[in-house]
């Protein structure tokens, strides 16, 4: 009997819809931020896969976490710290790791260093521990209006950049030799994409946390590419998958006592599995 | 006949090291020129000069009547075979379309004219059947055909090919060379092809440009494809056998395959 009660209790902590209406109002900002980040993550993710940068996303998010933790400790703007960390990592990876083999070892070196720094800053930080945990595993109630403005501003900038460079970036990503011969500034575009990626990662860290950014920037795109090779449909599907994962994750996590990340990651993983099955039948 | 490529006293140095010098070359419209030479002799750099991606250290170069411009529309380019992930979100027709507007920034819709040109280019290389197949699922030979279509879709005056035949099977090599040959005869496109594979271009190439030890020599197949010239070129004991109209090159080092 006690085992049953205990298990019911655990489920009550994982899924609970008590006072749902009142809670929903509280997370309005998070829902907006989630939709925007889903849009950004879904689009950036297609290029991350085309350019084979999934591991770089993870490395950048750890440094972004370190930057955010430092900002928290110093009482500075957390989004600003997160952006600074992410851009530093993106710049290092972009300039030093041009060849894929160099890049991966470089990221392998950077990542634990970033994570270690972040842990140090958090350990020194005297404030609430919920803030600390949130940077790693995500948080939904922490999106106040100034932070939402930051996230929206960053996202709009990323979207405008992508709209401008989309076609030459796709060309340079799939066939850099011919693109260069056709006059596409391949190296400059690569730098622009690292900037865009750094910003997208820093923004995503605010919602899903540093450890799980890939669920937003890689998984939805990977799922989309399993079911279509159309250059128009792939980014659209990727965005739909990312938005569904984040918004669904927030709505499911709302009444529960555990962080948001398991919901987002599970949703996006299930979408990926379904797409793999469909893709396997198609091929 | 007008020259679409003109090099006069051209030389290229790289970080103080002289790659080659003293190159005088004219390539006529519709001519098929094959460039031979061992690895590291500067064949690809010659193409990069013609593409406007590198500057000569001495001499002058003109392509299509003017100095080569980076990304100029008169030149098409087909390099070695393309490696792509099977998950690349592009179909064959999307790759060909890059040849028209892949270098342009900003959002743009594919108009009917663009689609028609892409379809025509795909049909020209016999790739219409797999126009909508994902690039990652094409065979190497199919992908190289699609890239020829991409290079030709903008109607260039010159087509530069940098080892487009490497790691293709003999059938695909013959197909690609056949496509280039048909194009230059039909549209007067000059073809400059760098290759280590001599057999597929025998009977098609008008002239051979051989590069060794920083010097060039050029001539017809009869002049250049001799045991003496090729042995010196590759630093190996190469033998050229002629039997009636057929030519066989024996003893070529095969390290590139």
XYZ file of C-alpha atoms in Angstrom:
540
model
C 0.000 0.000 0.000
C 2.695 2.425 0.989
C 4.548 1.668 -2.238
C 1.431 2.528 -4.194
C 0.938 5.737 -2.266
C 4.555 6.614 -2.804
C 4.321 6.033 -6.515
C 1.170 8.148 -6.697
C 3.072 10.838 -4.859
C 5.933 10.698 -7.348
C 3.510 10.961 -10.249
C 1.828 13.860 -8.489
C 5.163 15.626 -8.457
C 5.826 14.883 -12.131
C 2.380 15.647 -13.517
C -0.138 17.792 -11.684
C -2.766 20.122 -12.990
C -4.075 21.678 -9.739
C -4.753 25.441 -9.908
C -3.767 25.258 -13.576
C -5.556 28.429 -14.647
C -3.860 30.610 -12.062
C -0.452 29.139 -12.841
C -0.918 29.700 -16.555
C -1.073 33.454 -16.034
C 2.244 33.348 -14.203
C 4.071 31.730 -17.088
C 2.738 33.960 -19.841
C 6.194 35.431 -20.404
C 7.752 31.994 -20.500
C 5.296 30.827 -23.129
C 6.133 33.801 -25.341
C 9.854 33.270 -24.797
C 9.459 29.560 -25.490
C 7.699 30.164 -28.788
C 10.342 32.660 -29.891
C 13.211 30.374 -28.892
C 11.555 27.450 -30.636
C 11.483 29.500 -33.813
C 15.145 30.479 -33.472
C 16.321 27.038 -32.349
C 14.483 25.246 -35.135
C 16.006 27.456 -37.840
C 19.534 27.591 -36.441
C 19.387 23.821 -35.884
C 19.084 23.006 -39.595
C 22.391 24.790 -40.226
C 23.960 23.197 -37.151
C 23.305 19.793 -38.722
C 24.379 20.835 -42.223
C 27.632 22.180 -40.804
C 28.110 19.293 -38.375
C 28.258 21.563 -35.326
C 26.144 19.656 -32.781
C 29.085 19.176 -30.437
C 29.973 22.867 -30.768
C 26.465 23.769 -29.602
C 27.085 21.827 -26.429
C 30.498 23.450 -25.894
C 29.096 26.941 -26.424
C 26.253 26.319 -24.001
C 28.671 25.292 -21.209
C 30.634 28.525 -21.631
C 27.370 30.410 -21.783
C 26.492 28.811 -18.443
C 29.825 29.967 -16.998
C 29.136 33.512 -18.209
C 25.668 33.514 -16.707
C 26.951 32.158 -13.395
C 29.633 34.840 -13.287
C 26.998 37.508 -13.925
C 24.822 36.077 -11.167
C 27.728 36.206 -8.731
C 28.663 39.768 -9.682
C 25.074 40.961 -9.644
C 25.255 41.763 -13.353
C 22.695 41.026 -16.066
C 22.416 37.243 -16.376
C 21.405 37.290 -20.041
C 24.352 39.588 -20.747
C 26.732 37.208 -18.982
C 25.267 34.287 -20.841
C 25.705 36.056 -24.187
C 29.291 37.054 -23.344
C 30.223 33.476 -22.470
C 28.542 32.040 -25.541
C 30.123 34.536 -27.931
C 33.580 33.957 -26.447
C 33.212 30.226 -26.990
C 31.767 30.692 -30.477
C 34.656 32.992 -31.422
C 37.297 30.564 -30.140
C 35.705 27.561 -31.838
C 35.089 29.554 -35.025
C 38.631 30.894 -35.389
C 40.715 28.006 -34.052
C 38.670 24.980 -35.006
C 38.193 25.298 -38.728
C 38.815 21.641 -39.541
C 36.265 19.301 -37.971
C 38.901 17.187 -36.233
C 40.585 20.198 -34.586
C 37.225 21.557 -33.672
C 35.992 18.565 -31.747
C 39.127 18.217 -29.637
C 39.076 21.963 -28.974
C 35.461 21.754 -27.790
C 36.312 18.739 -25.663
C 38.940 20.885 -23.956
C 36.789 24.018 -23.590
C 33.646 22.336 -22.324
C 34.771 20.969 -18.958
C 36.671 24.193 -18.314
C 33.498 26.232 -18.835
C 31.422 23.908 -16.734
C 34.033 23.988 -13.951
C 34.143 27.794 -13.959
C 30.362 27.914 -13.801
C 30.246 25.524 -10.863
C 32.844 27.648 -9.063
C 30.848 30.868 -9.550
C 27.646 29.198 -8.403
C 29.321 27.777 -5.324
C 30.477 31.275 -4.399
C 27.039 32.764 -5.093
C 25.170 33.320 -1.809
C 21.647 33.623 -3.278
C 18.819 31.172 -3.768
C 19.819 27.766 -5.018
C 16.847 27.627 -7.407
C 18.558 30.295 -9.527
C 21.674 28.186 -9.654
C 19.990 24.978 -10.678
C 17.891 26.840 -13.228
C 20.898 27.841 -15.332
C 21.782 24.201 -15.834
C 18.416 22.539 -16.144
C 16.037 25.312 -17.133
C 13.391 27.365 -15.424
C 9.980 28.619 -16.393
C 9.012 31.226 -13.863
C 12.243 33.201 -14.073
C 11.335 35.091 -17.250
C 10.459 38.577 -16.064
C 9.556 41.279 -18.549
C 13.034 42.866 -18.948
C 14.516 39.434 -19.534
C 11.813 38.661 -22.077
C 12.691 41.892 -23.913
C 16.318 40.810 -24.005
C 15.452 37.389 -25.364
C 13.101 38.817 -27.965
C 15.681 41.389 -29.046
C 18.376 38.744 -29.434
C 15.981 36.484 -31.314
C 14.898 39.203 -33.726
C 18.537 39.992 -34.467
C 19.260 36.302 -35.121
C 16.230 35.970 -37.392
C 17.176 39.036 -39.428
C 20.754 37.760 -39.842
C 19.485 34.356 -40.965
C 17.056 35.896 -43.446
C 19.900 37.843 -45.059
C 22.515 35.068 -45.258
C 20.227 32.028 -45.661
C 20.955 31.063 -49.269
C 24.708 31.723 -49.447
C 25.088 30.124 -46.009
C 23.305 26.982 -47.212
C 25.489 26.966 -50.349
C 28.679 27.413 -48.308
C 27.568 24.776 -45.805
C 26.996 22.017 -48.330
C 29.630 22.800 -50.988
C 32.212 25.319 -49.712
C 34.620 24.911 -52.661
C 32.104 25.754 -55.339
C 30.523 28.447 -53.177
C 33.918 30.159 -52.813
C 34.464 29.890 -56.563
C 31.102 31.571 -57.106
C 32.185 34.497 -54.925
C 30.446 33.513 -51.688
C 32.480 34.869 -48.742
C 32.717 31.442 -47.116
C 34.927 32.412 -44.165
C 32.972 35.546 -43.327
C 29.719 33.584 -43.441
C 31.198 31.003 -41.138
C 32.017 33.786 -38.646
C 28.522 35.250 -38.982
C 26.996 31.854 -38.313
C 29.115 31.340 -35.184
C 27.864 34.728 -33.929
C 24.268 33.762 -34.668
C 24.767 30.367 -33.045
C 26.320 31.917 -29.935
C 23.352 34.263 -29.531
C 20.803 31.505 -30.112
C 22.514 29.262 -27.570
C 22.722 32.044 -24.963
C 19.021 32.750 -25.394
C 18.073 29.064 -25.168
C 20.084 28.599 -21.965
C 17.623 30.954 -20.250
C 14.718 28.543 -20.744
C 15.944 24.975 -21.110
C 19.243 25.374 -19.256
C 22.813 24.862 -20.429
C 22.805 21.081 -20.269
C 19.837 20.668 -22.581
C 20.217 23.307 -25.272
C 20.728 20.544 -27.814
C 17.123 19.432 -27.268
C 16.088 22.766 -28.743
C 18.825 23.458 -31.315
C 19.687 19.972 -32.569
C 16.931 17.419 -31.940
C 14.046 19.159 -33.763
C 16.182 19.761 -36.866
C 17.495 16.195 -36.787
C 13.894 14.973 -36.636
C 12.845 17.190 -39.554
C 15.740 16.044 -41.768
C 14.641 12.435 -41.252
C 11.341 13.067 -43.012
C 12.137 15.655 -45.679
C 14.986 16.908 -47.863
C 13.093 19.948 -49.074
C 15.037 23.120 -48.215
C 11.721 24.849 -47.506
C 9.888 22.143 -45.586
C 12.883 21.086 -43.449
C 13.274 24.389 -41.547
C 9.495 24.757 -41.191
C 9.114 21.295 -39.667
C 12.140 21.871 -37.479
C 10.556 25.051 -36.104
C 7.213 23.325 -35.518
C 8.920 20.494 -33.626
C 10.972 22.905 -31.509
C 8.002 25.118 -30.641
C 5.820 22.118 -29.772
C 8.582 20.716 -27.542
C 9.150 23.944 -25.605
C 5.532 25.015 -25.239
C 4.401 21.471 -24.493
C 7.219 21.144 -21.986
C 6.251 24.357 -20.203
C 2.563 23.409 -20.062
C 3.310 19.941 -18.704
C 5.866 21.186 -16.195
C 3.582 23.886 -14.892
C 1.985 22.182 -11.922
C 4.867 19.827 -11.252
C 7.629 20.095 -8.728
C 10.471 19.111 -11.089
C 12.365 21.339 -13.559
C 11.095 21.951 -17.072
C 13.934 20.272 -18.929
C 12.819 16.609 -18.749
C 9.518 17.560 -20.354
C 11.127 19.473 -23.221
C 13.762 16.826 -23.849
C 11.251 13.961 -23.702
C 8.871 15.651 -26.105
C 11.569 16.485 -28.616
C 13.040 12.992 -28.291
C 9.662 11.341 -28.916
C 9.155 13.552 -31.983
C 12.593 12.484 -33.202
C 11.777 8.782 -32.697
C 8.514 9.106 -34.610
C 10.297 10.939 -37.457
C 12.994 8.253 -37.584
C 10.345 5.578 -37.905
C 8.593 7.509 -40.673
C 11.928 8.184 -42.395
C 12.908 4.509 -42.210
C 9.644 3.476 -43.864
C 10.048 6.158 -46.526
C 13.576 5.182 -47.597
C 38.809 32.165 -83.037
C 38.718 34.346 -79.941
C 40.588 33.379 -76.819
C 38.472 33.082 -73.687
C 41.542 32.555 -71.522
C 44.791 34.481 -72.052
C 47.854 34.107 -69.858
C 51.047 36.066 -70.600
C 54.284 35.501 -68.716
C 52.241 34.280 -65.800
C 53.984 33.199 -62.600
C 52.752 32.179 -59.197
C 54.715 32.219 -55.942
C 53.399 30.980 -52.665
C 54.985 32.141 -49.420
C 58.290 32.878 -51.193
C 58.266 29.493 -52.937
C 57.907 29.699 -56.685
C 55.201 27.282 -57.875
C 55.427 27.940 -61.587
C 56.403 30.659 -64.023
C 56.656 31.573 -67.694
C 53.181 30.481 -68.653
C 51.839 31.761 -71.983
C 48.534 30.178 -72.832
C 45.532 30.870 -75.021
C 42.394 28.799 -74.742
C 39.868 29.241 -77.537
C 36.091 29.093 -77.159
C 34.964 25.493 -77.395
C 38.450 24.106 -76.783
C 39.007 21.152 -74.452
C 42.280 21.563 -72.533
C 43.528 18.918 -70.131
C 46.036 19.881 -67.437
C 48.376 17.137 -66.227
C 50.958 17.140 -63.487
C 51.893 15.463 -60.227
C 50.359 16.526 -56.932
C 51.642 19.808 -55.503
C 52.835 21.172 -58.846
C 50.265 23.960 -58.795
C 47.506 22.744 -61.127
C 44.742 23.684 -58.714
C 46.396 27.058 -58.089
C 46.223 27.712 -61.818
C 42.466 27.187 -61.650
C 42.253 29.423 -58.584
C 43.987 32.161 -60.561
C 41.438 31.754 -63.353
C 38.619 31.891 -60.794
C 39.942 35.171 -59.432
C 40.644 33.623 -56.021
C 44.431 34.110 -56.304
C 46.598 36.795 -57.807
C 49.511 36.109 -60.121
C 52.880 37.123 -58.760
C 53.906 38.175 -62.275
C 52.386 38.416 -65.718
C 48.794 38.918 -66.758
C 45.630 36.897 -67.027
C 42.359 37.523 -68.812
C 39.237 35.368 -68.679
C 36.323 36.109 -70.988
C 37.999 39.339 -72.146
C 38.717 40.849 -68.725
C 40.649 40.186 -65.539
C 39.098 37.312 -63.567
C 36.589 38.484 -61.008
C 35.751 36.560 -57.853
C 32.362 35.058 -58.491
C 32.196 36.357 -62.036
C 29.421 34.715 -64.031
C 31.630 33.714 -67.014
C 33.241 30.828 -65.194
C 31.724 27.559 -64.012
C 33.582 25.322 -61.577
C 33.405 21.582 -60.905
C 35.799 20.297 -58.225
C 36.398 16.805 -56.837
C 33.438 14.770 -55.794
C 31.191 16.173 -53.116
C 30.903 14.516 -49.721
C 27.630 15.312 -48.022
C 25.747 13.959 -45.077
C 22.745 11.851 -46.096
C 20.676 14.263 -44.013
C 21.450 17.366 -46.105
C 18.151 19.176 -46.666
C 18.704 19.750 -50.375
C 17.506 17.983 -53.506
C 19.430 17.734 -56.760
C 17.456 20.660 -58.194
C 18.327 22.846 -55.182
C 22.023 22.221 -55.720
C 21.694 23.212 -59.388
C 19.797 26.352 -58.439
C 22.744 27.451 -56.296
C 24.594 27.868 -59.587
C 22.171 30.653 -60.490
C 21.540 32.507 -57.245
C 23.362 30.689 -54.419
C 25.749 33.605 -54.021
C 23.003 36.203 -53.609
C 22.076 37.519 -50.169
C 18.578 38.188 -48.919
C 15.358 36.237 -49.330
C 14.221 35.499 -52.859
C 11.581 33.303 -54.403
C 12.255 30.944 -57.254
C 10.477 32.443 -60.253
C 9.245 30.415 -63.180
C 12.298 31.428 -65.244
C 14.678 30.086 -62.586
C 12.786 26.803 -62.392
C 12.828 26.428 -66.158
C 16.580 26.977 -66.361
C 17.212 24.511 -63.544
C 15.022 21.880 -65.222
C 16.771 22.434 -68.552
C 20.231 22.130 -66.972
C 19.231 18.899 -65.220
C 17.793 17.490 -68.437
C 20.978 18.423 -70.335
C 23.092 16.199 -68.113
C 20.482 13.434 -68.048
C 19.661 13.986 -64.389
C 15.981 14.827 -64.771
C 14.979 11.452 -63.315
C 16.490 12.267 -59.934
C 15.884 16.016 -59.863
C 13.860 15.741 -56.664
C 16.000 13.160 -54.909
C 17.917 14.277 -51.789
C 21.547 15.109 -52.603
C 22.725 12.830 -49.810
C 21.070 9.812 -51.419
C 22.651 10.265 -54.872
C 25.584 8.095 -55.935
C 28.951 9.814 -56.497
C 28.479 9.653 -60.241
C 24.973 11.105 -60.083
C 26.120 13.849 -57.746
C 28.956 14.800 -60.090
C 26.489 15.003 -62.992
C 24.305 17.319 -60.922
C 27.336 19.464 -60.201
C 28.112 19.740 -63.893
C 24.530 20.949 -64.341
C 25.098 23.431 -61.503
C 28.266 24.764 -63.152
C 26.562 25.106 -66.534
C 23.186 26.500 -65.500
C 24.500 30.074 -65.571
C 25.847 29.610 -69.137
C 29.532 30.280 -68.471
C 32.053 30.907 -71.243
C 34.641 28.803 -69.437
C 34.248 25.648 -67.396
C 37.028 24.833 -64.942
C 37.123 21.288 -63.606
C 39.490 20.291 -60.803
C 39.843 16.506 -60.759
C 36.123 15.962 -61.268
C 36.781 12.329 -62.194
C 38.647 11.230 -59.076
C 37.016 8.360 -57.190
C 34.390 7.826 -59.866
C 34.028 4.432 -61.533
C 35.167 4.234 -65.198
C 31.585 4.386 -66.489
C 30.826 7.562 -64.540
C 34.159 9.076 -65.629
C 33.258 8.508 -69.263
C 29.783 9.965 -68.676
C 31.134 13.151 -67.089
C 33.744 13.647 -69.824
C 31.025 13.006 -72.419
C 28.814 15.706 -70.887
C 31.653 18.234 -70.978
C 32.523 17.315 -74.561
C 28.920 17.662 -75.728
C 28.586 21.025 -74.033
C 31.713 22.543 -75.540
C 30.677 21.397 -79.006
C 27.078 22.605 -78.616
C 27.633 25.897 -76.785
C 31.286 26.750 -77.386
C 32.126 26.577 -73.697
C 35.878 26.230 -73.208
C 36.735 23.366 -70.859
C 39.875 23.282 -68.712
C 40.116 19.983 -66.907
C 42.726 19.035 -64.328
C 43.030 15.293 -63.972
C 45.235 12.363 -63.110
C 43.001 10.070 -65.142
C 44.275 10.263 -68.709
C 42.297 7.440 -70.266
C 38.807 8.969 -69.942
C 39.886 12.135 -71.818
C 41.751 10.432 -74.666
C 40.057 11.220 -77.954
C 38.228 14.177 -76.414
C 40.987 16.555 -75.333
C 42.265 18.994 -77.977
C 45.396 19.883 -76.105
C 47.333 18.871 -73.032
C 49.113 21.274 -70.688
C 51.764 19.507 -68.656
C 53.190 21.008 -65.500
C 56.370 19.752 -63.911
C 59.191 21.394 -62.000
C 57.546 24.814 -62.278
C 57.512 24.812 -66.095
C 54.685 24.267 -68.524
C 54.639 22.553 -71.857
C 51.607 22.307 -74.074
C 50.706 20.391 -77.191
C 48.315 17.987 -78.838
C 47.797 14.434 -77.683
C 50.329 13.202 -80.251
C 52.959 15.655 -79.059
C 52.385 15.340 -75.325
C 51.256 11.788 -74.750
C 54.609 10.176 -75.325
C 56.530 7.847 -73.079
C 59.238 10.474 -72.603
C 56.959 13.369 -71.623
C 54.764 11.392 -69.248
C 57.673 9.574 -67.617
C 59.249 12.898 -66.775
C 55.895 14.319 -65.651
C 55.171 11.619 -63.130
C 58.716 10.632 -62.274
C 57.925 7.036 -63.155
C 58.526 4.647 -66.004
C 55.404 5.409 -68.044
C 54.853 3.879 -71.443
C 52.453 5.118 -74.106
C 51.342 2.496 -76.604
C 49.609 3.439 -79.845
C 47.717 0.882 -81.800
C 45.853 2.310 -84.778
C 43.507 4.944 -83.347
C 43.764 3.631 -79.801
C 46.137 4.943 -77.178
C 46.978 3.211 -73.924
C 49.001 4.714 -71.093
C 50.811 2.081 -69.067
C 52.621 2.269 -65.765
C 50.962 5.404 -64.392
C 51.394 5.628 -60.641
C 48.000 4.869 -59.123
C 48.369 6.490 -55.718
C 45.557 8.917 -56.449
C 42.929 6.263 -56.887
